[in-house]
């Protein structure tokens, strides 16, 4: 069993380190491949290259887990929306057409993502068995933000109004959840052994809507994972002290802290769950003493409980890989 799976299942406190966005733009070896592959979706669907990119940070840093190189937006892509990444603007999806969305079948959905599963198979073969291969999906709310092209600059209350206005929002959510579970199942069958659910925009939800748009959708996915014996980690970014209620309701095996959560508060209030991450990725852009001082704070606070070393959001493209290497060595030495 992989090191991460063991920690999540047995809640033991052995050391484990990986980073969100560990396969990405801060690595020159990634940028080299990317410069020859301008279409990001096509790159995600190139199983040979996608497996190679997944393994790049493992080769460089010998991390304990690999996360498959893909994207949360592969789900709306497989459900028929066009996905474009415009430089400097972020992702842009073609209009959401309800009839088209409802026409999807599990079979056509899985077929469109076949190369992602091939990439997982290839990667698993090359990865030592003590290393985890992490599958992932976007949480329903975060995917809706992209699927409806909702402008995140808008005020929270306005965002909720837009969501309220969409017809059949509950039906859309449930159908989406169904496809996300299929995507998880396919990734696990291809060789992944843990799943992380990214709710990167949960922080935009008003408190009185958290139950409907964050807790319940995440819970439905985690209930599916439990039934299928798949260990899971949730990342409801930006919900502050509501992490406590999230944990009580959703009950995943692991929970990733974001950089706004006070680690001491988390240690005292988030029980019966393996904690992961928290360190602000911007610390990697500061001088070494500051970075290691901040890292040490997290390591010391969590040293007696099961904790997976990671960040409070993804690695930034400006990160120097040598700085990351120093951080990993520091964590492993303690
Ligand atoms: O190393 C890994 O973490 C594995 C691969 C991975 C990517 N995206 C590759 C990627 C994972 C797990 C994701 C998740 C993802 N994608 C999230 C959730 C986590 C988070 O960061 O909050 C979200 C919201 C997305 C959507 C997305 N994909 C955006 C907003 C962008 C553009 C800008 C950005 O944030 O990087 C992407 C593109 C993307 N996904 C890149 C990579 C390496 C950059 C591609 C490039 O331009 O070269």
Coordinates of C-alpha atoms and ligand atoms in Angstrom, one line a residue:
X1 CA 0.0 0.0 0.0
X2 CA 1.3 3.5 -0.8
X3 CA 2.6 5.7 1.9
X4 CA -0.2 8.3 1.5
X5 CA -3.0 5.7 1.4
X6 CA -1.6 4.1 4.6
X7 CA -1.7 7.5 6.4
X8 CA -5.2 8.2 5.3
X9 CA -6.5 4.7 6.1
X10 CA -4.6 4.1 9.4
X11 CA -4.3 7.7 10.5
X12 CA -0.7 7.1 11.4
X13 CA 1.8 9.9 11.5
X14 CA 4.6 8.8 9.2
X15 CA 6.2 11.4 6.9
X16 CA 4.7 12.2 3.6
X17 CA 5.2 15.1 1.2
X18 CA 3.8 16.2 -2.2
X19 CA 2.6 19.6 -3.5
X20 CA -0.4 20.8 -5.3
X21 CA 0.6 21.9 -8.9
X22 CA 3.9 20.0 -8.5
X23 CA 3.7 19.2 -12.2
X24 CA 3.6 22.5 -13.8
X25 CA 5.0 25.8 -15.1
X26 CA 7.7 26.4 -12.4
X27 CA 9.6 23.4 -13.8
X28 CA 11.8 24.1 -16.9
X29 CA 11.3 20.5 -18.1
X30 CA 7.5 21.2 -18.1
X31 CA 7.9 24.5 -19.9
X32 CA 9.9 22.8 -22.6
X33 CA 7.2 20.2 -23.3
X34 CA 4.5 22.9 -23.1
X35 CA 6.2 25.2 -25.6
X36 CA 5.9 22.5 -28.2
X37 CA 2.2 21.8 -27.2
X38 CA 0.3 25.0 -27.3
X39 CA -3.1 23.3 -26.9
X40 CA -3.4 22.5 -23.2
X41 CA -6.4 20.1 -23.5
X42 CA -4.6 18.2 -26.2
X43 CA -1.5 17.9 -24.0
X44 CA -3.7 16.5 -21.2
X45 CA -5.0 13.9 -23.7
X46 CA -1.5 12.9 -24.8
X47 CA -1.0 10.0 -22.5
X48 CA 2.7 9.6 -23.2
X49 CA 3.5 13.3 -22.4
X50 CA 1.0 13.6 -19.6
X51 CA 2.6 10.6 -17.9
X52 CA 6.1 12.1 -18.5
X53 CA 5.0 15.4 -16.9
X54 CA 3.4 13.6 -13.9
X55 CA 6.7 11.9 -13.2
X56 CA 8.9 15.1 -13.7
X57 CA 8.6 16.3 -10.1
X58 CA 9.1 12.7 -8.8
X59 CA 12.3 12.3 -10.7
X60 CA 13.6 15.7 -9.5
X61 CA 12.6 15.6 -5.8
X62 CA 11.6 12.0 -5.1
X63 CA 8.3 13.1 -3.6
X64 CA 6.1 10.5 -1.9
X65 CA 3.1 11.0 -4.2
X66 CA 2.5 11.8 -7.9
X67 CA -0.7 13.6 -9.0
X68 CA -1.8 12.9 -12.5
X69 CA -1.2 15.7 -14.9
X70 CA -4.6 16.7 -16.1
X71 CA -7.1 19.4 -15.1
X72 CA -10.4 19.8 -13.3
X73 CA -11.8 21.3 -16.5
X74 CA -11.4 18.0 -18.3
X75 CA -14.8 17.1 -16.9
X76 CA -16.7 20.0 -18.6
X77 CA -14.6 19.2 -21.7
X78 CA -15.8 15.6 -21.7
X79 CA -19.4 16.8 -21.2
X80 CA -19.2 18.7 -24.4
X81 CA -18.0 22.2 -23.6
X82 CA -15.1 23.7 -25.4
X83 CA -12.3 24.7 -23.0
X84 CA -9.7 27.4 -24.0
X85 CA -6.9 28.7 -21.9
X86 CA -6.3 32.3 -22.9
X87 CA -2.9 33.6 -21.8
X88 CA -3.2 36.0 -18.9
X89 CA -7.0 35.5 -18.7
X90 CA -7.4 32.0 -17.4
X91 CA -9.8 29.4 -18.8
X92 CA -12.8 30.2 -21.0
X93 CA -15.5 27.7 -21.8
X94 CA -18.0 27.8 -24.6
X95 CA -21.6 28.4 -23.5
X96 CA -23.3 25.9 -21.3
X97 CA -26.2 24.3 -23.2
X98 CA -28.5 22.4 -20.9
X99 CA -29.8 20.1 -23.7
X100 CA -26.3 19.1 -24.7
X101 CA -25.3 18.6 -21.1
X102 CA -28.3 16.3 -20.4
X103 CA -27.6 14.3 -23.5
X104 CA -24.3 12.9 -22.2
X105 CA -24.0 9.2 -21.3
X106 CA -21.4 7.6 -19.0
X107 CA -20.1 5.8 -22.0
X108 CA -19.4 8.8 -24.2
X109 CA -18.0 10.7 -21.1
X110 CA -15.6 7.9 -20.3
X111 CA -14.5 7.5 -23.9
X112 CA -13.6 11.2 -24.2
X113 CA -11.3 10.8 -21.1
X114 CA -9.8 7.5 -22.2
X115 CA -6.3 9.0 -22.7
X116 CA -6.3 10.4 -19.1
X117 CA -6.9 6.8 -17.9
X118 CA -4.2 5.5 -20.3
X119 CA -1.8 8.1 -18.8
X120 CA -2.6 6.8 -15.3
X121 CA -1.9 3.2 -16.4
X122 CA 1.4 4.2 -17.9
X123 CA 2.4 6.3 -14.8
X124 CA 1.5 3.6 -12.3
X125 CA 3.7 1.1 -14.1
X126 CA 6.7 3.4 -13.7
X127 CA 6.0 4.6 -10.2
X128 CA 7.5 2.6 -7.2
X129 CA 4.7 0.9 -5.3
X130 CA 5.2 2.8 -2.1
X131 CA 4.4 6.1 -3.9
X132 CA 0.8 7.1 -4.3
X133 CA -0.7 8.1 -7.6
X134 CA -3.4 10.8 -6.8
X135 CA -6.5 11.1 -8.9
X136 CA -8.5 14.3 -8.7
X137 CA -11.7 16.0 -9.7
X138 CA -13.1 19.5 -9.3
X139 CA -15.9 19.8 -6.8
X140 CA -19.3 20.6 -8.4
X141 CA -19.6 24.2 -7.3
X142 CA -16.1 25.1 -8.5
X143 CA -16.8 23.4 -11.9
X144 CA -20.1 25.3 -12.2
X145 CA -18.2 28.6 -11.8
X146 CA -16.2 27.7 -14.9
X147 CA -19.1 25.9 -16.8
X148 CA -21.3 29.0 -16.4
X149 CA -18.3 31.4 -17.0
X150 CA -19.1 33.2 -13.8
X151 CA -16.9 36.3 -13.3
X152 CA -15.2 35.8 -10.0
X153 CA -14.8 39.6 -9.5
X154 CA -18.6 39.9 -9.0
X155 CA -19.8 40.2 -5.4
X156 CA -20.6 36.9 -3.6
X157 CA -24.3 37.7 -3.3
X158 CA -24.5 38.4 -7.1
X159 CA -22.9 35.1 -7.8
X160 CA -25.5 33.3 -5.7
X161 CA -28.2 35.1 -7.5
X162 CA -26.9 34.0 -10.9
X163 CA -26.7 30.4 -9.6
X164 CA -30.3 30.6 -8.2
X165 CA -31.6 31.8 -11.6
X166 CA -30.3 28.8 -13.6
X167 CA -33.1 26.4 -14.2
X168 CA -32.8 22.9 -12.6
X169 CA -29.6 23.8 -10.8
X170 CA -30.1 20.8 -8.4
X171 CA -30.6 18.5 -11.4
X172 CA -27.4 19.8 -13.0
X173 CA -25.5 19.4 -9.8
X174 CA -26.7 15.8 -9.3
X175 CA -25.9 14.8 -12.9
X176 CA -22.5 16.4 -12.6
X177 CA -21.9 14.5 -9.3
X178 CA -22.8 11.3 -11.1
X179 CA -20.1 12.0 -13.9
X180 CA -17.5 13.0 -11.3
X181 CA -18.0 9.7 -9.5
X182 CA -17.6 7.9 -12.9
X183 CA -14.4 9.9 -13.5
X184 CA -13.1 8.9 -10.0
X185 CA -14.0 5.3 -10.5
X186 CA -12.2 5.2 -13.9
X187 CA -9.1 6.9 -12.5
X188 CA -8.9 4.3 -9.7
X189 CA -9.4 1.4 -12.0
X190 CA -6.6 2.7 -14.1
X191 CA -4.2 2.6 -11.1
X192 CA -4.7 5.7 -9.0
X193 CA -5.1 5.0 -5.2
X194 CA -6.2 8.2 -3.6
X195 CA -8.5 11.0 -4.8
X196 CA -8.4 14.8 -4.0
X197 CA -11.5 16.9 -4.6
X198 CA -10.7 20.5 -5.3
X199 CA -13.3 23.1 -4.3
X200 CA -11.1 26.0 -5.1
X201 CA -14.0 28.5 -5.2
X202 CA -15.9 27.4 -2.2
X203 CA -15.0 30.7 -0.6
X204 CA -17.4 32.5 -2.9
X205 CA -20.4 30.8 -1.4
X206 CA -22.5 32.7 1.1
X207 CA -22.7 31.0 4.5
X208 CA -26.5 30.2 4.1
X209 CA -25.7 28.4 0.8
X210 CA -22.7 26.4 1.9
X211 CA -24.8 23.4 2.7
X212 CA -26.5 23.2 -0.7
X213 CA -23.5 24.1 -2.9
X214 CA -20.5 22.9 -0.9
X215 CA -21.2 20.4 1.9
X216 CA -23.8 18.2 0.3
X217 CA -22.2 18.0 -3.2
X218 CA -18.8 17.1 -1.6
X219 CA -20.5 14.7 0.8
X220 CA -22.2 12.8 -2.1
X221 CA -18.8 12.4 -3.8
X222 CA -17.1 11.3 -0.5
X223 CA -19.9 8.8 0.2
X224 CA -19.3 7.3 -3.2
X225 CA -15.6 7.1 -2.4
X226 CA -16.2 5.4 0.9
X227 CA -18.6 2.9 -0.6
X228 CA -15.8 2.1 -3.1
X229 CA -13.0 2.0 -0.5
X230 CA -11.2 5.0 -2.1
X231 CA -9.4 7.2 0.4
X232 CA -10.2 10.9 -0.2
X233 CA -8.9 14.4 0.6
X234 CA -11.1 17.4 0.3
X235 CA -10.0 21.0 -0.3
X236 CA -12.8 23.5 0.4
X237 CA -10.6 26.5 -0.1
X238 CA -11.6 29.8 1.5
X239 CA -14.4 28.8 3.8
X240 CA -12.6 29.8 7.0
X241 CA -13.9 28.4 10.2
X242 CA -16.6 26.6 8.3
X243 CA -13.9 24.0 7.7
X244 CA -15.1 22.6 11.0
X245 CA -18.7 22.1 9.9
X246 CA -17.5 20.8 6.5
X247 CA -15.4 18.1 8.2
X248 CA -18.2 17.1 10.5
X249 CA -20.7 16.7 7.6
X250 CA -18.5 15.5 4.7
X251 CA -16.1 13.3 6.7
X252 CA -13.3 12.7 4.2
X253 CA -10.2 10.8 5.3
X254 CA -8.1 13.9 4.7
X255 CA -8.6 17.6 4.5
X256 CA -6.2 20.1 2.9
X257 CA -5.9 23.4 4.8
X258 CA -5.8 26.6 2.8
X259 CA -3.2 29.3 3.7
X260 CA -5.8 31.4 5.5
X261 CA -6.5 28.7 8.1
X262 CA -4.6 29.1 11.4
X263 CA -2.8 25.8 11.8
X264 CA -3.3 25.8 15.6
X265 CA -7.0 26.3 15.2
X266 CA -7.1 23.5 12.7
X267 CA -5.2 21.2 15.0
X268 CA -7.7 21.9 17.8
X269 CA -10.9 21.9 15.8
X270 CA -10.5 19.4 12.9
X271 CA -10.6 16.0 14.5
X272 CA -10.8 12.5 13.1
X273 CA -9.3 13.6 9.9
X274 CA -5.7 13.6 8.4
X275 CA -4.6 17.2 7.9
X276 CA -2.6 18.2 4.8
X277 CA -0.9 21.4 3.6
X278 CA -1.6 24.9 4.8
X279 CA 1.7 26.7 4.1
X280 CA 1.2 29.7 1.9
X281 CA 2.9 29.1 -1.5
X282 CA 4.0 32.7 -1.6
X283 CA 6.5 31.8 1.1
X284 CA 8.5 30.1 -1.6
X285 CA 9.1 33.5 -3.2
X286 CA 10.6 34.9 0.1
X287 CA 14.1 34.5 1.4
X288 CA 15.1 31.1 2.7
X289 CA 15.1 31.9 6.4
X290 CA 11.5 33.2 6.3
X291 CA 10.4 30.2 4.2
X292 CA 11.9 27.6 6.5
X293 CA 10.7 29.5 9.6
X294 CA 7.1 29.4 8.3
X295 CA 7.5 25.7 7.2
X296 CA 8.9 24.9 10.7
X297 CA 5.8 26.4 12.3
X298 CA 3.5 24.0 10.5
X299 CA 5.8 21.0 11.0
X300 CA 6.0 21.6 14.8
X301 CA 2.3 22.2 15.3
X302 CA 1.4 19.0 13.5
X303 CA 4.3 16.8 14.5
X304 CA 2.3 14.6 16.8
X305 CA -0.7 14.0 14.6
X306 CA -1.1 12.5 11.1
X307 CA -0.1 15.3 8.7
X308 CA 0.9 15.4 5.1
X309 CA 3.3 18.1 4.2
X310 CA 1.9 20.3 1.3
X311 CA 0.8 23.9 0.6
X312 CA -2.3 26.0 1.2
X313 CA -2.8 26.3 -2.6
X314 CA -0.8 25.3 -5.7
X315 CA 2.8 26.1 -6.4
X316 CA 3.2 29.4 -8.1
X317 CA 4.8 29.5 -11.6
X318 CA 7.4 31.9 -10.3
X319 CA 8.7 29.4 -7.8
X320 CA 12.4 28.4 -8.1
X321 CA 12.7 24.6 -8.2
X322 CA 15.9 24.8 -6.1
X323 CA 14.0 26.6 -3.3
X324 CA 11.4 23.8 -3.4
X325 CA 14.2 21.3 -3.1
X326 CA 15.6 23.1 0.0
X327 CA 12.1 23.0 1.6
X328 CA 11.7 19.3 0.9
X329 CA 15.2 18.6 2.4
X330 CA 14.3 20.7 5.5
X331 CA 11.1 18.8 6.0
X332 CA 12.8 15.4 5.6
X333 CA 15.6 16.3 8.0
X334 CA 13.4 17.2 11.0
Ligands
LIG1 O1 0.6 19.1 -10.6 C1 -0.7 19.0 -10.5 O2 -1.3 19.6 -9.5 C2 -1.5 18.2 -11.4 C3 -2.2 18.9 -12.4 C4 -3.3 19.9 -12.2 C5 -3.4 21.0 -13.0 N1 -4.6 21.7 -12.7 C6 -2.6 21.3 -14.2 C7 -2.6 22.6 -14.8 C8 -4.3 20.0 -11.2 C9 -4.5 19.1 -10.0 C10 -5.1 21.1 -11.5 C11 -6.3 21.5 -10.8 C12 -7.0 22.7 -11.1 N2 -7.2 23.3 -12.4 C13 -7.7 23.5 -10.2 C14 -7.9 23.2 -8.7 C15 -6.7 23.6 -7.9 C16 -6.4 25.1 -7.8 O3 -5.4 25.5 -8.4 O4 -7.2 25.8 -7.3 C17 -8.3 24.6 -10.9 C18 -9.1 25.7 -10.3 C19 -8.0 24.4 -12.3 C20 -8.4 25.3 -13.4 C21 -7.3 25.9 -14.2 N3 -6.4 25.1 -14.9 C22 -6.9 27.2 -14.2 C23 -7.5 28.4 -13.5 C24 -5.7 27.3 -15.1 C25 -5.0 28.5 -15.6 C26 -4.1 29.2 -14.7 C27 -3.5 28.4 -13.6 O5 -4.1 28.5 -12.5 O6 -2.5 27.7 -13.8 C28 -5.4 25.9 -15.5 C29 -4.3 25.5 -16.3 C30 -3.3 24.5 -15.8 N4 -3.7 23.4 -15.2 C31 -1.9 24.6 -15.8 C32 -1.4 23.4 -15.3 C33 0.0 22.9 -15.1 C34 -1.1 25.7 -16.5 C35 -1.0 25.4 -18.0 C36 -0.1 26.3 -18.7 O7 -0.6 27.4 -19.1 O8 1.0 25.9 -19.0

